[in-house]
Coordinates of C-alpha atoms and ligand atoms in Angstrom, one line a residue:
X8 CA -3.8 -7.8 0.2
X9 CA -6.6 -10.8 -0.2
X10 CA -5.8 -14.4 0.4
X11 CA -6.5 -16.5 -2.4
X12 CA -6.7 -20.6 -2.4
X13 CA -7.7 -23.4 -5.2
X14 CA -8.5 -27.0 -4.9
X15 CA -9.1 -29.9 -7.7
X16 CA -8.2 -32.8 -6.6
X17 CA -9.5 -35.7 -4.7
X18 CA -9.1 -34.1 -0.9
X19 CA -12.2 -33.0 0.8
X20 CA -11.8 -29.0 -0.4
X21 CA -13.4 -27.1 2.6
X22 CA -11.2 -28.4 5.3
X23 CA -8.1 -28.2 2.7
X24 CA -9.3 -24.3 1.6
X25 CA -10.1 -23.0 5.2
X26 CA -6.0 -24.6 6.3
X27 CA -4.8 -22.5 3.1
X28 CA -6.6 -19.2 4.2
X29 CA -4.9 -19.8 7.7
X30 CA -1.6 -20.1 6.0
X31 CA -2.5 -16.2 4.8
X32 CA -3.8 -14.6 7.9
X33 CA -0.9 -13.0 8.3
X34 CA -1.7 -11.0 5.3
X35 CA -4.9 -9.2 7.2
X36 CA -8.7 -9.2 6.1
X37 CA -12.1 -8.6 7.3
X38 CA -14.1 -11.1 6.0
X39 CA -14.0 -14.6 4.3
X40 CA -15.7 -17.4 2.1
X41 CA -15.5 -20.6 0.3
X42 CA -17.3 -21.9 -2.9
X43 CA -17.2 -25.8 -3.6
X44 CA -18.2 -28.1 -5.6
X45 CA -21.8 -29.9 -4.3
X46 CA -22.9 -32.1 -7.1
X47 CA -22.7 -30.4 -9.8
X48 CA -24.0 -27.0 -7.9
X49 CA -21.5 -24.2 -6.5
X50 CA -22.3 -23.9 -2.9
X51 CA -21.2 -20.3 -1.2
X52 CA -20.5 -19.8 2.8
X53 CA -19.6 -16.3 3.6
X54 CA -19.0 -14.7 6.8
X55 CA -17.6 -11.4 8.1
X56 CA -14.5 -11.1 10.6
X57 CA -12.0 -13.8 11.7
X58 CA -11.7 -17.5 9.7
X59 CA -13.7 -18.7 13.0
X60 CA -16.5 -17.5 11.9
X61 CA -16.7 -19.5 8.9
X62 CA -15.2 -22.6 10.7
X63 CA -18.4 -22.0 12.7
X64 CA -20.4 -21.6 9.8
X65 CA -19.2 -24.7 8.0
X66 CA -19.5 -26.9 11.0
X67 CA -23.3 -25.2 11.2
X68 CA -23.8 -26.1 7.4
X69 CA -20.6 -28.3 5.8
X70 CA -20.3 -28.0 2.3
X71 CA -18.7 -31.8 0.5
X72 CA -16.6 -31.4 -2.5
X73 CA -13.1 -32.2 -4.2
X74 CA -13.4 -28.9 -5.8
X75 CA -13.4 -25.3 -4.3
X76 CA -11.9 -22.0 -3.7
X77 CA -11.8 -19.9 -0.5
X78 CA -10.8 -15.9 0.2
X79 CA -9.8 -13.7 3.0
X80 CA -11.2 -10.2 2.1
X81 CA -8.9 -7.2 2.9
X82 CA -11.6 -4.2 2.0
X83 CA -11.0 -1.8 -1.2
X84 CA -14.5 -1.2 -2.6
X85 CA -17.4 -1.7 0.0
X86 CA -17.7 -1.8 3.7
X87 CA -16.4 -5.0 4.9
X88 CA -19.9 -7.2 5.2
X89 CA -21.3 -10.6 4.1
X90 CA -22.5 -9.2 1.0
X91 CA -19.1 -7.9 -0.2
X92 CA -17.1 -11.1 0.9
X93 CA -16.1 -13.3 -1.8
X94 CA -16.6 -15.5 -3.7
X95 CA -19.3 -13.1 -6.0
X96 CA -22.0 -15.1 -7.6
X97 CA -24.0 -14.5 -11.3
X98 CA -25.8 -17.4 -12.7
X99 CA -23.5 -20.1 -12.6
X100 CA -20.2 -18.2 -12.2
X101 CA -18.2 -17.6 -9.0
X102 CA -15.5 -15.4 -8.8
X103 CA -12.6 -14.4 -5.8
X104 CA -10.5 -11.5 -6.7
X105 CA -7.5 -9.3 -5.5
X106 CA -6.7 -6.0 -6.5
X107 CA -8.7 -3.4 -8.0
X108 CA -10.8 -2.9 -10.8
X109 CA -10.4 0.4 -12.0
X110 CA -13.2 0.7 -14.7
X111 CA -16.0 -1.3 -12.7
X112 CA -18.2 1.5 -12.4
X113 CA -18.3 1.9 -15.8
X114 CA -18.6 -1.7 -16.4
X115 CA -21.5 -2.5 -13.4
X116 CA -23.7 1.1 -15.5
X117 CA -23.0 -1.0 -18.9
X118 CA -24.1 -4.4 -17.2
X119 CA -26.8 -3.0 -14.6
X120 CA -28.6 -1.2 -18.4
X121 CA -28.0 -4.7 -19.3
X122 CA -30.7 -5.8 -16.5
X123 CA -27.6 -7.2 -14.3
X124 CA -29.0 -7.1 -10.7
X125 CA -25.6 -6.3 -8.2
X126 CA -26.0 -7.5 -4.9
X127 CA -22.7 -6.4 -4.0
X128 CA -20.5 -3.4 -3.5
X129 CA -17.7 -4.6 -5.2
X130 CA -15.5 -3.8 -8.2
X131 CA -15.3 -7.7 -8.1
X132 CA -18.9 -8.6 -8.4
X133 CA -18.4 -7.1 -12.3
X134 CA -15.7 -9.9 -13.0
X135 CA -18.8 -12.3 -12.8
X136 CA -21.3 -11.0 -14.3
X137 CA -19.3 -10.3 -17.6
X138 CA -18.0 -13.9 -17.6
X139 CA -21.6 -15.0 -17.0
X140 CA -23.0 -12.6 -19.5
X141 CA -20.3 -13.9 -22.6
X142 CA -21.3 -17.6 -21.4
X143 CA -25.0 -16.6 -21.9
X144 CA -23.6 -15.5 -25.3
X145 CA -22.8 -19.1 -26.2
X146 CA -19.0 -19.0 -25.1
X147 CA -17.4 -21.6 -23.6
X148 CA -16.4 -20.7 -19.7
X149 CA -12.4 -20.4 -20.9
X150 CA -13.7 -18.5 -23.8
X151 CA -16.2 -16.3 -21.5
X152 CA -13.6 -15.6 -19.1
X153 CA -11.1 -14.4 -21.4
X154 CA -13.3 -11.8 -23.3
X155 CA -14.7 -10.6 -19.6
X156 CA -10.6 -10.3 -18.5
X157 CA -9.9 -8.5 -21.8
X158 CA -12.0 -5.5 -20.4
X159 CA -10.4 -5.4 -16.7
X160 CA -8.3 -2.2 -16.3
X161 CA -6.5 -2.8 -13.4
X162 CA -4.3 -4.6 -11.6
X163 CA -6.4 -8.6 -10.7
X164 CA -5.6 -11.7 -10.1
X165 CA -9.0 -13.9 -10.1
X166 CA -10.2 -17.2 -9.7
X167 CA -13.3 -18.8 -10.9
X168 CA -15.8 -21.9 -11.4
X169 CA -18.6 -22.7 -13.2
X170 CA -21.2 -24.7 -13.1
X171 CA -21.1 -26.2 -16.7
X172 CA -17.8 -27.1 -16.0
X173 CA -17.7 -28.5 -12.3
X174 CA -14.0 -30.0 -13.0
X175 CA -12.3 -27.1 -13.9
X176 CA -10.9 -24.0 -12.4
X177 CA -9.4 -21.4 -13.9
X178 CA -7.1 -18.4 -12.9
X179 CA -5.2 -15.1 -14.5
X180 CA -3.6 -12.4 -13.4
X181 CA -2.6 -9.2 -14.0
X182 CA -0.3 -7.2 -11.8
X183 CA -0.8 -8.7 -8.6
X184 CA 0.6 -12.9 -7.7
X185 CA -0.9 -15.8 -8.7
X186 CA 0.6 -18.8 -8.0
X187 CA 0.1 -22.8 -9.0
X188 CA 0.8 -25.7 -7.2
X189 CA 1.2 -28.8 -8.8
X190 CA 0.6 -32.1 -7.0
X191 CA -0.3 -36.0 -7.8
X192 CA -4.1 -36.1 -8.9
X193 CA -4.2 -32.7 -7.6
X194 CA -3.6 -29.1 -8.2
X195 CA -4.0 -25.9 -6.4
X196 CA -4.0 -21.9 -6.7
X197 CA -2.8 -19.4 -4.4
X198 CA -2.2 -15.6 -4.4
X199 CA 0.9 -16.7 -1.7
X200 CA 3.3 -19.6 -1.8
X201 CA 2.7 -20.4 1.9
X202 CA -0.9 -21.5 1.1
X203 CA 0.9 -24.4 -0.6
X204 CA 3.4 -25.5 1.4
X205 CA 1.4 -28.1 3.2
X206 CA 0.9 -29.7 0.2
X207 CA 3.6 -29.3 -3.0
X208 CA 6.8 -27.4 -3.6
X209 CA 6.7 -27.6 -7.6
X210 CA 5.3 -24.4 -8.2
X211 CA 4.6 -21.6 -11.0
X212 CA 4.2 -18.4 -11.1
X213 CA 1.6 -16.6 -13.5
X214 CA 3.1 -13.8 -15.4
X215 CA 0.5 -10.7 -16.2
X216 CA -1.6 -11.2 -18.7
X217 CA -1.5 -15.4 -18.2
X218 CA -4.2 -17.2 -17.0
X219 CA -4.3 -21.1 -16.6
X220 CA -6.9 -23.5 -16.7
X221 CA -6.1 -26.0 -13.8
X222 CA -8.1 -29.9 -13.2
X223 CA -6.9 -33.1 -10.9
X224 CA -5.1 -34.0 -14.0
X225 CA -2.9 -30.8 -15.5
X226 CA -2.6 -27.9 -15.6
X227 CA -2.9 -25.3 -19.2
X228 CA -1.1 -22.1 -19.4
X229 CA -2.6 -19.1 -22.2
X230 CA -2.7 -15.8 -22.8
X231 CA -6.2 -13.4 -22.6
X232 CA -6.3 -15.0 -26.1
X233 CA -6.3 -18.1 -25.8
X234 CA -2.9 -18.8 -27.4
X235 CA -1.3 -21.4 -25.8
X236 CA 1.9 -20.7 -23.4
X237 CA 5.3 -23.3 -22.1
X238 CA 5.9 -22.8 -18.6
X239 CA 8.4 -24.8 -16.6
X240 CA 7.3 -25.6 -12.8
X241 CA 10.0 -24.3 -10.2
X242 CA 11.0 -25.9 -6.8
X243 CA 10.0 -24.0 -3.6
X244 CA 12.7 -24.1 -0.6
X245 CA 11.6 -21.8 1.7
X246 CA 10.3 -22.7 5.0
X247 CA 6.6 -21.3 6.2
X248 CA 7.4 -18.1 7.5
X249 CA 10.2 -16.9 4.8
X250 CA 7.1 -17.8 2.6
X251 CA 4.7 -15.3 5.1
X252 CA 7.7 -12.9 4.2
X253 CA 8.0 -13.3 0.5
X254 CA 11.4 -14.6 1.2
X255 CA 12.5 -11.3 3.0
X256 CA 14.0 -11.9 6.2
X257 CA 11.6 -9.3 7.7
X258 CA 8.2 -8.1 7.0
X259 CA 9.5 -4.5 7.3
X260 CA 12.0 -5.3 4.2
X261 CA 9.6 -7.1 2.4
X262 CA 7.1 -3.7 3.1
X263 CA 10.0 -1.5 1.9
X264 CA 10.5 -3.4 -1.2
X265 CA 6.4 -3.1 -1.8
X266 CA 7.0 0.4 -1.8
X267 CA 6.8 0.9 -5.9
X268 CA 3.5 -1.5 -6.0
X269 CA 2.2 0.0 -3.6
X270 CA 2.4 3.4 -4.9
X271 CA 0.9 2.3 -8.3
X272 CA -1.9 1.1 -6.4
X273 CA -2.5 4.3 -4.6
X274 CA -2.7 6.4 -7.7
X275 CA -4.2 3.8 -9.9
X276 CA -7.6 4.6 -11.1
X277 CA -7.1 8.6 -9.8
X278 CA -4.8 10.2 -12.4
X279 CA -6.1 12.3 -15.4
X280 CA -2.5 12.8 -17.5
X281 CA -3.8 14.4 -20.1
X282 CA -5.9 16.8 -18.2
X283 CA -2.9 17.4 -15.8
X284 CA -5.6 16.2 -13.6
X285 CA -6.8 14.0 -10.5
X286 CA -10.0 12.1 -9.8
X287 CA -10.9 11.5 -6.3
X288 CA -14.3 10.2 -6.7
X289 CA -14.8 10.0 -3.1
X290 CA -14.8 13.4 -2.9
X291 CA -16.2 14.4 -6.4
X292 CA -19.4 13.3 -4.8
X293 CA -19.2 15.8 -2.1
X294 CA -18.4 18.9 -4.2
X295 CA -20.1 21.1 -2.1
X296 CA -17.8 20.6 0.9
X297 CA -14.9 21.6 -0.3
X298 CA -15.4 24.7 -2.4
X299 CA -15.6 26.8 0.7
X300 CA -13.0 25.4 2.4
X301 CA -10.5 28.0 3.3
X302 CA -8.1 26.5 5.9
X303 CA -6.9 23.2 6.5
X304 CA -5.9 21.7 10.1
X305 CA -3.8 18.2 9.6
X306 CA -4.0 15.7 12.3
X307 CA -2.1 12.5 13.1
X308 CA 0.1 10.7 15.3
X309 CA 4.3 9.6 14.8
X310 CA 5.1 8.6 11.1
X311 CA 1.6 9.4 9.9
X312 CA 2.0 13.3 11.4
X313 CA 5.3 13.8 9.5
X314 CA 3.5 13.0 5.8
X315 CA 1.1 15.7 7.3
X316 CA 4.1 17.8 7.7
X317 CA 5.0 17.6 4.0
X318 CA 1.3 17.6 2.7
X319 CA 1.2 21.1 4.5
X320 CA 4.3 21.6 1.8
X321 CA 2.0 20.2 -1.3
X322 CA -1.4 21.6 -0.2
X323 CA 0.0 25.1 0.4
X324 CA 2.1 25.2 -2.8
X325 CA -0.5 23.4 -5.4
X326 CA -3.6 24.4 -3.8
X327 CA -3.2 27.7 -1.6
X328 CA -4.8 27.2 1.2
X329 CA -3.2 27.6 4.1
X330 CA -2.8 24.3 6.2
X331 CA -1.6 23.9 9.2
X332 CA -0.4 20.4 11.2
X333 CA -1.4 19.5 14.7
X334 CA -0.5 15.6 16.7
X335 CA -3.9 14.6 17.1
X336 CA -3.1 14.5 21.5
X337 CA -2.4 18.0 21.1
X338 CA -5.2 19.2 18.5
X339 CA -8.1 17.2 20.4
X340 CA -7.1 19.3 23.9
X341 CA -6.4 22.5 22.2
X342 CA -9.6 25.4 22.2
X343 CA -8.9 26.2 18.4
X344 CA -11.3 28.3 15.9
X345 CA -12.4 26.1 13.6
X346 CA -15.6 26.3 11.0
X347 CA -17.6 25.2 8.8
X348 CA -14.7 26.6 6.4
X349 CA -12.3 24.8 8.0
X350 CA -11.0 20.9 6.6
X351 CA -10.0 19.0 9.4
X352 CA -8.1 16.1 7.4
X353 CA -7.0 13.3 9.7
X354 CA -4.0 10.5 8.3
X355 CA -3.9 7.0 9.5
X356 CA -2.4 4.0 8.1
X357 CA -4.6 1.8 10.7
X358 CA -7.6 4.1 11.3
X359 CA -8.1 3.5 14.7
X360 CA -5.7 5.8 16.3
X361 CA -7.5 7.2 19.2
X362 CA -6.0 10.4 19.2
X363 CA -6.0 11.1 16.0
X364 CA -10.0 9.8 15.7
X365 CA -10.8 11.9 18.9
X366 CA -9.4 15.1 16.7
X367 CA -11.3 13.9 14.4
X368 CA -14.7 14.0 15.7
X369 CA -13.6 17.6 18.1
X370 CA -13.2 18.5 14.2
X371 CA -16.4 17.4 13.6
X372 CA -18.6 18.5 16.5
X373 CA -17.7 22.7 16.0
X374 CA -18.7 21.5 12.6
X375 CA -15.4 21.4 10.6
X376 CA -15.5 19.4 7.2
X377 CA -13.4 15.9 7.6
X378 CA -11.8 14.0 5.4
X379 CA -9.9 11.1 6.2
X380 CA -6.5 9.4 4.7
X381 CA -6.9 5.8 5.5
X382 CA -5.3 2.6 4.5
X383 CA -7.8 0.6 6.0
X384 CA -11.3 0.4 4.8
X385 CA -14.0 0.7 7.1
X386 CA -12.1 1.5 10.2
X387 CA -13.1 3.9 12.5
X388 CA -11.6 7.4 11.1
X389 CA -12.9 7.0 8.1
X390 CA -16.1 5.8 9.1
X391 CA -16.6 9.1 11.3
X392 CA -15.5 11.6 8.1
X393 CA -17.5 13.0 5.8
X394 CA -14.9 12.3 3.3
X395 CA -12.6 9.4 2.5
X396 CA -9.1 8.7 0.2
X397 CA -7.9 5.4 0.9
X398 CA -3.8 4.4 0.5
X399 CA -4.5 0.5 -1.2
X400 CA -0.9 0.2 1.0
X401 CA -1.9 -3.3 1.4
X402 CA -1.6 -4.8 5.0
X403 CA 1.4 -3.2 6.6
X404 CA 2.6 -6.1 9.2
X405 CA 5.7 -4.5 10.7
X406 CA 5.1 -2.1 13.5
X407 CA 7.6 0.6 12.2
X408 CA 5.6 2.1 9.1
X409 CA 7.3 2.3 5.7
X410 CA 4.9 1.5 2.9
X411 CA 1.9 3.5 4.3
X412 CA 3.7 6.6 5.1
X413 CA 5.2 6.6 0.7
X414 CA 1.3 6.2 0.1
X415 CA 0.1 8.8 1.9
X416 CA 2.6 11.0 0.7
X417 CA 1.2 10.1 -2.4
X418 CA -2.4 10.6 -1.4
X419 CA -2.1 14.0 0.1
X420 CA -0.3 15.0 -3.2
X421 CA -3.0 13.5 -5.3
X422 CA -5.1 16.0 -3.3
X423 CA -3.3 18.7 -3.0
X424 CA -3.3 18.3 -7.5
X425 CA -6.9 17.7 -6.8
X426 CA -8.1 20.9 -5.0
X427 CA -5.3 23.3 -7.1
X428 CA -6.9 22.2 -10.5
X429 CA -10.8 22.6 -9.1
X430 CA -9.7 26.1 -7.0
X431 CA -8.3 27.5 -10.3
X432 CA -4.7 28.1 -8.8
X433 CA -2.7 25.5 -10.4
X434 CA -3.1 25.5 -14.6
X435 CA -3.1 22.7 -16.9
X436 CA 0.4 22.5 -18.2
X437 CA 1.9 22.6 -14.7
X438 CA -1.1 19.9 -13.0
X439 CA 0.3 17.9 -16.0
X440 CA 3.8 18.3 -15.1
X441 CA 3.4 17.1 -11.7
X442 CA 1.0 14.2 -12.7
X443 CA 3.3 12.9 -15.5
X444 CA 6.6 12.5 -12.6
X445 CA 4.4 11.2 -9.9
X446 CA 3.5 8.5 -12.5
X447 CA 7.4 8.3 -13.1
X448 CA 7.9 8.1 -9.3
X449 CA 7.8 4.6 -9.1
X450 CA 10.2 3.6 -11.1
X451 CA 12.4 6.0 -9.6
X452 CA 11.7 4.4 -5.9
X453 CA 12.6 0.6 -7.9
X454 CA 16.1 2.2 -8.3
X455 CA 16.7 3.7 -5.1
X456 CA 15.5 -0.5 -4.0
X457 CA 18.5 -1.4 -5.8
X458 CA 21.1 0.4 -4.4
X459 CA 19.9 -2.0 -0.6
X460 CA 23.8 -3.0 -0.6
X461 CA 25.7 0.4 -0.4
X462 CA 23.0 1.7 2.4
X463 CA 23.8 -1.7 3.9
X464 CA 27.4 -1.5 3.9
X465 CA 26.9 2.1 4.9
X466 CA 24.9 0.9 7.7
X467 CA 27.3 -1.3 9.2
X468 CA 30.0 1.1 9.3
X469 CA 28.3 3.6 11.6
X470 CA 25.6 0.8 13.2
X471 CA 28.1 1.4 16.6
X472 CA 26.6 4.9 17.2
X473 CA 25.0 6.0 19.9
X474 CA 23.5 9.2 18.6
X475 CA 22.3 10.4 15.3
X476 CA 21.1 13.8 13.5
X477 CA 18.9 14.0 10.9
X478 CA 18.7 17.3 9.1
X479 CA 17.0 18.7 6.1
X480 CA 15.0 22.0 5.1
X481 CA 11.5 23.0 3.7
X482 CA 9.7 19.8 2.8
X483 CA 12.6 17.4 3.3
X484 CA 12.4 18.7 7.1
X485 CA 9.6 16.2 7.7
X486 CA 11.5 13.2 6.2
X487 CA 14.3 13.9 8.5
X488 CA 12.2 13.7 11.5
X489 CA 11.3 9.9 9.7
X490 CA 14.4 9.4 9.3
X491 CA 15.2 9.9 13.3
X492 CA 11.6 8.3 14.1
X493 CA 12.7 5.1 11.9
X494 CA 15.9 4.6 13.5
X495 CA 14.7 5.1 17.0
X496 CA 12.0 2.4 16.9
X497 CA 13.7 -0.3 15.4
X498 CA 17.8 0.1 16.3
X499 CA 16.6 1.4 19.7
X500 CA 19.8 4.4 19.2
X501 CA 18.9 8.2 19.8
X502 CA 18.5 10.2 16.8
X503 CA 16.7 13.5 16.0
X504 CA 15.7 15.5 13.2
X505 CA 16.4 18.9 12.6
X506 CA 15.3 22.0 10.2
X507 CA 19.1 22.6 8.6
X508 CA 18.9 25.9 9.5
X509 CA 17.7 25.0 13.1
X510 CA 21.0 23.7 14.0
X511 CA 23.0 26.3 15.3
X512 CA 20.2 27.8 17.7
X513 CA 20.7 24.6 19.8
X514 CA 21.7 21.2 18.7
X515 CA 25.1 21.7 17.4
X516 CA 26.4 21.6 20.9
X517 CA 25.5 18.1 20.2
X518 CA 28.1 17.7 17.5
X519 CA 31.4 15.8 18.1
X520 CA 33.9 13.3 15.9
X521 CA 31.6 10.5 17.2
X522 CA 28.4 11.7 15.7
X523 CA 26.8 10.8 12.3
X524 CA 24.7 13.5 10.7
X525 CA 22.3 12.5 8.0
X526 CA 21.7 15.4 6.0
X527 CA 19.2 15.6 3.4
X528 CA 20.7 17.7 0.0
X529 CA 18.1 17.9 -3.0
X530 CA 19.1 20.1 -6.0
X531 CA 16.4 22.6 -5.1
X532 CA 16.2 26.5 -3.8
X533 CA 18.0 25.7 -0.4
X534 CA 20.6 23.4 -1.6
X535 CA 23.7 26.0 -1.0
X536 CA 22.2 27.0 2.5
X537 CA 22.0 23.6 3.7
X538 CA 25.4 22.9 1.9
X539 CA 27.0 25.5 4.5
X540 CA 25.2 24.0 7.2
X541 CA 27.1 20.9 6.5
X542 CA 30.6 22.7 6.7
X543 CA 29.5 23.6 9.9
X544 CA 29.1 19.7 11.2
X545 CA 32.4 19.5 9.2
X546 CA 34.2 21.9 11.0
X547 CA 33.4 20.3 14.5
X548 CA 33.8 17.0 13.3
X549 CA 30.7 15.6 12.5
X550 CA 30.6 12.5 10.1
X551 CA 28.3 13.4 7.2
X552 CA 26.1 11.3 5.3
X553 CA 24.8 13.4 2.6
X554 CA 21.6 11.6 0.3
X555 CA 21.7 14.1 -2.5
X556 CA 20.3 13.7 -6.3
X557 CA 23.2 16.5 -7.2
X558 CA 26.8 15.1 -6.1
X559 CA 29.4 17.5 -6.1
X560 CA 33.3 17.7 -6.0
X561 CA 32.8 20.1 -2.7
X562 CA 30.5 17.7 -1.6
X563 CA 32.3 15.0 -1.4
X564 CA 35.3 17.0 0.3
X565 CA 32.8 17.1 3.3
X566 CA 30.9 14.0 2.8
X567 CA 31.7 10.9 4.7
X568 CA 29.6 9.2 2.8
X569 CA 27.1 10.1 0.0
X570 CA 24.2 8.1 -1.2
X571 CA 22.8 8.8 -4.4
X572 CA 18.8 9.0 -5.4
X573 CA 17.5 9.9 -8.7
X574 CA 15.8 13.3 -9.3
X575 CA 12.2 14.8 -9.7
X576 CA 10.1 17.9 -8.9
X577 CA 11.4 19.3 -5.4
X578 CA 8.1 18.7 -3.7
X579 CA 8.2 14.5 -4.7
X580 CA 11.7 14.6 -3.4
X581 CA 10.8 13.5 -0.4
X582 CA 9.5 10.4 -0.9
X583 CA 12.9 9.2 -2.9
X584 CA 14.8 10.8 0.2
X585 CA 12.3 8.1 2.2
X586 CA 13.9 4.8 1.3
X587 CA 17.6 5.4 1.5
X588 CA 16.5 6.0 5.4
X589 CA 14.4 3.3 5.9
X590 CA 17.7 0.5 4.8
X591 CA 19.5 2.8 7.1
X592 CA 17.5 2.3 9.8
X593 CA 16.8 -1.3 8.9
X594 CA 19.9 -2.6 8.3
X595 CA 21.4 -0.8 11.3
X596 CA 18.6 -2.6 13.8
X597 CA 19.6 -5.9 12.2
X598 CA 23.6 -5.4 12.4
X599 CA 22.6 -4.4 16.2
X600 CA 20.4 -7.4 16.6
X601 CA 17.0 -5.8 17.7
X602 CA 13.7 -7.0 17.1
X603 CA 12.6 -5.3 13.4
X604 CA 9.5 -6.6 13.1
X605 CA 8.0 -6.1 16.5
X606 CA 10.1 -3.8 18.8
X607 CA 10.2 -3.4 22.1
X608 CA 7.2 -1.2 23.6
X609 CA 5.6 -0.6 20.7
X610 CA 2.4 -1.3 19.1
X611 CA 1.0 -1.1 15.5
X612 CA -2.4 0.2 16.3
X613 CA -2.7 2.9 19.2
X614 CA -6.1 2.7 20.3
X615 CA -5.6 4.0 23.5
X616 CA -4.5 7.7 24.9
Ligands
F6R198 C1 5.8 4.6 13.2 C2 4.6 4.0 13.2 C3 3.4 5.0 14.2 C4 2.5 5.1 13.2 C5 1.7 6.0 14.5 C6 0.1 6.6 14.0 O1 6.9 3.4 12.4 O2 4.0 3.0 12.9 O3 4.4 6.3 14.8 O4 2.4 6.1 12.7 O5 1.1 5.2 15.9 O6 -0.5 5.6 13.7 P1 -1.7 5.3 12.5 O7 -1.4 5.6 11.0 O8 -2.2 4.0 12.0 O9 -2.7 6.5 13.0

């Protein structure tokens, strides 16, 4: 998510740090800052908005020195503002951080009770205070940092500097990346390779639970208990653009592969496994708002609207609240009766989609409660809503949405469990099972990612078709719609999603021996019904591509292709079935040579009607 760069050597640090951050701009950010040692003191400069603002600030108030670090922030805790921008200082220590500290509230309370004063709303600031606290107990910079690291729960990569050791950069990581760049008489730290490529191609990637002490003379590696570790550098051969895409050919493919981590990040700090429950701090602060909710209206556009369609199933089954789903563009002009017992739930990756925003505002105007599920912190939609749940998918660069969709489904599932438990309609035992299934889900998604080559072969076989039909039932019908939308968007092939049972009421007329029909067939209570729909397709010559967790000889007889996925509870099957459909659309688009990341006529954020 955020961009990190650190430098120790003989060059002027400030311009180098700025240049490194520019190389990481593609990751998205809302504020930026640097810290540089100037005559033994750490000088911090921070600004909101684009790097140009920081550049201007540095022209007005230059900082000179050859050791420093820089950061671009993509807000997770606390709105984008100068106070929340990194680096964060406490006493002699400054810290920059990427990731989420799950236990930061607990640490913040502890540190506040000890008299520490916080100047930001971020989770990061607890790290600088912790290190400074341990320094004051007489520990060295390294020991103090390790002691602080051992207290942190969650995902983090950090870089820290301390005025008592002006020649040293310390960096550490757990779950989010840190790469060390090795030079001659200089060394570098970064969150991502593009920041380093102008200076070196010799790199070492830190593993989880490792830290590095970086000086101009060399780099030493340790675990969080101070045990030395041997690391061998490797040579990077990527060009700058490939490096931005993490070695993948397209951002879309990178983002498909990021889904296990994005789902983990979305549930991080929200799971109460033992209690079979979910903690949504954002909602806990508004309990009376939710107590009286009798009906939920979900509003969104495009892919987010498909997430809402599946969310309706989650909310109705687990929380027993009647839910309806509407397009933002339709809802805003419909005179639907709303009152204080209605919750208008707006789902949006960007948080800026004009129709979704207007729908939310319409809800507010009728005194309905409003909740946003959003990926971009402090965007217009979460700012307008009474409550917000962030998805923490990280910046989505490809225009077609992938990881935003699966994390929206994750957030909706969490919300349904949360409401179900609070309303007393979801028993603890079932809650435990639902949560255990969710915790296990990223591993299953990872397993499907390993089947990419199989799906690529299928894509090449059917990539010449002019039309596709996607069929699914129940909670998987929205996934049929999403599969069809992905194909349309990036390969420009006409595709339609339909509820499998509706096929014979019209679309069956389209089927001939040229038509690939993608059928979602999980082993659920309507399995037999969908199977008989498949037979109807087969009888008309349609070429069936079946996605299932339960292959059978009967299925093998009628399907041209079978893509097997692992199994989970019926409400989470949509998340698994989505992944092969993303791969199918992606590889068909590559086969047809379209502009995968920036398809024609589409914009990432639709801020006009
Ligand atoms: C499809 C896609 C769009 C968006 C839609 C809503 O791949 O990306 O359909 O889902 O424009 O955007 P957000 O979620 O930003 O409101």
